[in-house]
Short mmCIF file of C-alpha atoms in Angstrom, two decimals:
data_model
loop_
_atom_site.label_atom_id
_atom_site.label_comp_id
_atom_site.label_asym_id
_atom_site.label_seq_id
_atom_site.Cartn_x
_atom_site.Cartn_y
_atom_site.Cartn_z
CA MET A 1 81.07 61.84 74.38
CA VAL A 2 84.47 62.63 75.82
CA TYR A 3 82.88 64.33 78.83
CA CYS A 4 80.53 61.35 79.21
CA ARG A 5 83.37 58.80 79.38
CA MET A 6 85.38 60.93 81.79
CA TRP A 7 82.40 61.43 84.04
CA LYS A 8 81.64 57.65 84.09
CA CYS A 9 85.19 56.74 85.05
CA SER A 10 85.41 59.14 87.95
CA HIS A 11 81.87 58.68 89.31
CA ARG A 12 81.07 54.93 89.02
CA SER A 13 79.28 54.97 92.37
CA LEU A 14 76.48 57.01 90.80
CA SER A 15 75.56 54.34 88.20
CA ASP A 16 72.42 52.24 88.65
CA HIS A 17 72.15 48.41 88.79
CA THR A 18 72.41 48.16 85.00
CA GLY A 19 75.73 50.01 84.96
CA ASN A 20 74.27 53.01 83.15
CA VAL A 21 74.76 56.55 84.34
CA PRO A 22 71.51 58.36 85.22
CA ALA A 23 70.54 60.95 82.66
CA MET A 24 70.25 63.95 85.01
CA PRO A 25 73.84 63.86 86.40
CA LEU A 26 75.11 63.37 82.86
CA LEU A 27 73.24 66.46 81.69
CA ILE A 28 74.63 68.42 84.63
CA ALA A 29 78.16 67.34 83.78
CA ILE A 30 77.75 68.35 80.14
CA ALA A 31 76.22 71.68 81.16
CA CYS A 32 79.14 72.39 83.50
CA ALA A 33 81.60 71.60 80.74
CA CYS A 34 79.80 73.96 78.38
CA LEU A 35 79.76 76.73 80.98
CA ALA A 36 83.47 76.24 81.58
CA ASN A 37 84.09 76.83 77.88
CA LEU A 38 81.84 79.89 77.81
CA TYR A 39 83.19 81.44 81.03
CA PRO A 40 86.82 80.45 81.55
CA LEU A 41 88.31 81.10 84.98
CA SER A 42 91.49 82.64 83.66
CA VAL A 43 91.53 86.36 82.78
CA SER A 44 93.69 87.79 80.05
CA ALA A 45 96.70 89.56 81.51
CA ASP A 46 96.53 93.03 80.05
CA PRO A 47 99.16 94.94 82.05
CA ASP A 48 97.36 98.27 81.77
CA ARG A 49 93.70 97.34 81.53
CA PRO A 50 91.24 99.60 83.44
CA GLY A 51 90.83 98.53 87.05
CA LYS A 52 94.07 96.55 87.33
CA HIS A 53 95.75 99.19 89.49
CA THR A 54 92.59 100.53 91.10
CA ASP A 55 93.36 98.79 94.37
CA VAL A 56 96.74 100.54 94.63
CA PHE A 57 95.13 103.98 94.59
CA ARG A 58 92.21 102.94 96.78
CA LEU A 59 94.27 101.10 99.40
CA PHE A 60 96.94 103.81 99.53
CA THR A 61 94.53 106.72 99.90
CA GLN A 62 92.36 104.87 102.42
CA HIS A 63 95.45 104.15 104.53
CA ILE A 64 96.30 107.86 104.62
CA GLN A 65 92.69 108.87 105.25
CA ARG A 66 92.56 106.75 108.40
CA GLN A 67 95.58 108.59 109.78
CA ILE A 68 94.12 111.95 108.78
CA GLU A 69 91.00 111.26 110.84
CA LEU A 70 93.12 110.41 113.88
CA ASP A 71 95.24 113.52 113.36
CA LYS A 72 92.19 115.75 113.01
CA THR A 73 90.81 114.52 116.32
CA ALA A 74 94.12 114.98 118.11
CA PHE A 75 94.67 118.43 116.62
CA ALA A 76 91.14 119.54 117.47
CA GLN A 77 91.68 118.63 121.11
CA ALA A 78 95.11 120.25 121.32
CA SER A 79 93.92 123.41 119.57
CA GLY A 80 90.81 123.75 121.71
CA CYS A 81 92.67 123.12 124.95
CA THR A 82 95.40 125.57 123.95
CA ASN A 83 92.78 128.26 123.58
CA TRP A 84 91.18 127.23 126.88
CA PHE A 85 94.46 127.41 128.84
CA TYR A 86 95.39 130.74 127.27
CA HIS A 87 91.97 132.06 128.18
CA GLN A 88 92.48 130.98 131.78
CA ASP A 89 95.77 132.88 131.89
CA LYS A 90 94.22 135.87 130.11
CA GLN A 91 96.78 135.58 127.30
CA PRO A 92 96.11 135.78 123.56
CA ALA A 93 96.09 132.42 121.83
CA ALA A 94 99.27 131.36 120.07
CA PRO A 95 99.23 132.00 116.32
CA PRO A 96 99.23 128.85 114.17
CA ILE A 97 102.44 127.73 112.54
CA ALA A 98 102.44 128.15 108.75
CA GLN A 99 101.89 124.83 106.97
CA PRO A 100 101.82 123.83 103.27
CA ILE A 101 98.13 122.92 103.49
CA ARG A 102 95.47 125.19 104.93
CA LEU A 103 93.67 123.43 107.78
CA ASP A 104 89.99 124.30 107.48
CA LEU A 105 88.77 122.25 110.42
CA VAL A 106 85.49 122.82 112.16
CA LEU A 107 86.64 122.37 115.73
CA GLN A 108 84.42 121.49 118.65
CA SER A 109 86.05 123.01 121.71
CA PRO A 110 86.83 120.48 124.45
CA ASN A 111 85.51 121.24 127.90
CA LYS A 112 87.46 122.03 131.05
CA GLU A 113 87.47 118.45 132.32
CA GLU A 114 88.81 117.08 129.03
CA CYS A 115 91.63 119.63 128.92
CA LEU A 116 92.70 119.11 132.53
CA ARG A 117 92.61 115.34 132.09
CA ALA A 118 94.59 115.40 128.84
CA TYR A 119 97.10 118.06 129.94
CA PRO A 120 97.55 117.93 133.72
CA ARG A 121 100.77 119.97 133.44
CA GLY A 122 98.89 122.85 131.93
CA LEU A 123 99.84 125.33 129.25
CA ASP A 124 103.37 124.14 128.51
CA SER A 125 102.30 120.58 127.76
CA VAL A 126 99.31 121.57 125.64
CA ARG A 127 101.43 124.02 123.67
CA GLN A 128 103.90 121.27 122.82
CA ASP A 129 101.09 118.93 121.85
CA PHE A 130 99.52 121.63 119.68
CA GLN A 131 102.71 121.94 117.65
CA ARG A 132 103.14 118.16 117.44
CA THR A 133 99.57 117.44 116.32
CA GLN A 134 99.59 120.28 113.81
CA ALA A 135 102.84 119.00 112.29
CA SER A 136 101.48 115.44 112.12
CA LEU A 137 98.28 116.56 110.45
CA SER A 138 100.24 118.62 107.96
CA VAL A 139 102.32 115.58 106.98
CA SER A 140 99.30 113.31 106.55
CA LEU A 141 97.41 115.92 104.51
CA THR A 142 100.42 116.67 102.33
CA PHE A 143 100.92 112.96 101.72
CA TYR A 144 97.26 112.69 100.78
CA GLU A 145 97.76 115.53 98.33
CA TYR A 146 100.72 113.63 96.87
CA ALA A 147 98.57 110.51 96.45
CA LEU A 148 95.88 112.52 94.66
CA VAL A 149 98.32 114.37 92.42
CA GLY A 150 99.81 111.01 91.41
CA ASP A 151 96.47 110.12 89.84
CA ARG A 152 97.23 112.46 86.99
CA ASP A 153 93.99 112.06 85.03
CA ASP A 154 91.72 111.81 88.10
CA ASP A 155 90.25 108.45 87.06
CA GLY A 156 90.51 106.91 90.53
CA ARG A 157 93.33 104.52 89.62
CA TYR A 158 97.05 104.51 89.05
CA SER A 159 98.18 103.50 85.59
CA ARG A 160 101.52 101.77 85.16
CA ALA A 161 103.04 105.02 83.89
CA GLU A 162 101.80 106.87 86.98
CA LEU A 163 103.17 104.19 89.29
CA GLN A 164 106.51 104.42 87.52
CA ASP A 165 106.60 108.10 88.49
CA ILE A 166 105.09 107.81 91.98
CA PHE A 167 107.43 105.14 93.35
CA PRO A 168 110.81 106.75 92.50
CA ALA A 169 109.61 110.12 93.79
CA LEU A 170 109.20 108.43 97.18
CA ALA A 171 112.61 106.76 96.92
CA LEU A 172 110.98 103.40 96.16
CA THR A 173 111.58 100.90 93.36
CA PHE A 174 108.57 100.07 91.23
CA ASP A 175 108.26 96.37 90.44
CA PRO A 176 105.42 95.77 87.93
CA SER A 177 105.42 92.05 88.70
CA ARG A 178 104.15 92.64 92.24
CA SER A 179 100.44 92.53 92.99
CA PRO A 180 98.45 95.75 93.48
CA VAL A 181 98.08 94.88 97.17
CA ALA A 182 101.85 94.53 97.56
CA GLN A 183 102.45 97.78 95.69
CA ALA A 184 99.95 99.60 97.90
CA ALA A 185 101.65 98.12 100.97
CA SER A 186 104.99 99.56 99.84
CA LEU A 187 103.47 103.02 99.41
CA ALA A 188 101.69 102.77 102.77
CA GLY A 189 104.94 101.68 104.40
CA ARG A 190 106.72 104.73 103.03
CA PHE A 191 103.92 106.92 104.38
CA ASP A 192 104.23 105.30 107.81
CA ASP A 193 108.01 105.75 107.89
CA TRP A 194 107.99 109.39 106.84
CA TYR A 195 104.96 110.17 108.97
CA ARG A 196 106.70 108.91 112.12
CA LEU A 197 109.71 111.08 111.29
CA ARG A 198 107.46 113.97 110.15
CA ASN A 199 109.66 113.95 107.08
CA LEU A 200 107.91 116.73 105.21
CA GLU A 201 111.12 117.78 103.45
CA HIS A 202 111.56 114.49 101.57
CA LEU A 203 107.87 114.40 100.77
CA MET A 204 107.97 117.87 99.24
CA THR A 205 111.03 116.82 97.23
CA GLY A 206 109.01 113.92 95.86
CA MET A 207 106.13 116.25 95.06
CA ALA A 208 108.53 118.52 93.17
CA GLN A 209 109.64 115.54 91.08
CA LEU A 210 106.05 114.90 90.05
CA TYR A 211 105.60 118.58 89.22
CA ASP A 212 108.71 118.46 87.05
CA LYS A 213 106.94 115.76 85.02
CA GLY A 214 103.82 117.84 84.57
CA TYR A 215 101.68 116.63 87.47
CA ARG A 216 99.50 119.28 89.11
CA VAL A 217 96.85 119.66 91.79
CA SER A 218 93.62 119.47 89.80
CA PRO A 219 90.26 121.01 90.78
CA ALA A 220 89.11 117.50 91.69
CA ASP A 221 92.16 117.07 93.94
CA ARG A 222 91.48 120.39 95.63
CA ALA A 223 87.83 119.48 96.21
CA GLU A 224 88.86 116.18 97.79
CA LEU A 225 91.41 117.90 100.03
CA ASP A 226 88.74 120.36 101.13
CA ARG A 227 86.44 117.44 101.91
CA VAL A 228 88.88 115.59 104.15
CA THR A 229 89.76 118.71 106.13
CA ARG A 230 86.17 119.36 107.13
#
């Protein structure tokens, strides 16, 4: 009866000439009220419930993956053109620089026109670009490894405890009151900053901090790293 009186007061224009409310709208109003009680809009705030931090892991790793794909393309071109220019000069190709992550890339060699268009100054410019693109790819892959290692139990999400370890290792402050999207943005921003500087040293220091707390590269992490380098 409470819902009936409230509905009459706020919807007088729907009454008929006798002043009575039609039965069907009244039934709809009561049904809506019942559904509201059965399915409340608010969700209990469990700070560590499954799925709460899923977006942090997903958004962070997807951000890095997008850069990895760009780096793979750039490195493939620089590597292929380096080999092409060395072949033209009848010189052996330059050996790759050692990197923390093995780069198992299936490279499609660029053609002559692509190499001459991309590197009109020839061997010197392509050699510099080869080193630059390899270093960039190494940073993005190592950061991706860091993101995977931070998911300690490989459940595809960051728990609060994991976030409390991941943030300080990247010289960031973890604020549990911030939304998952905001937390992911902070991690992505750190990636962008250190990527631009090719700051592999600080990244490896952060990785060492996780290792000191028992984090390790799991078989699942290794499989995912192998997948993104193909």
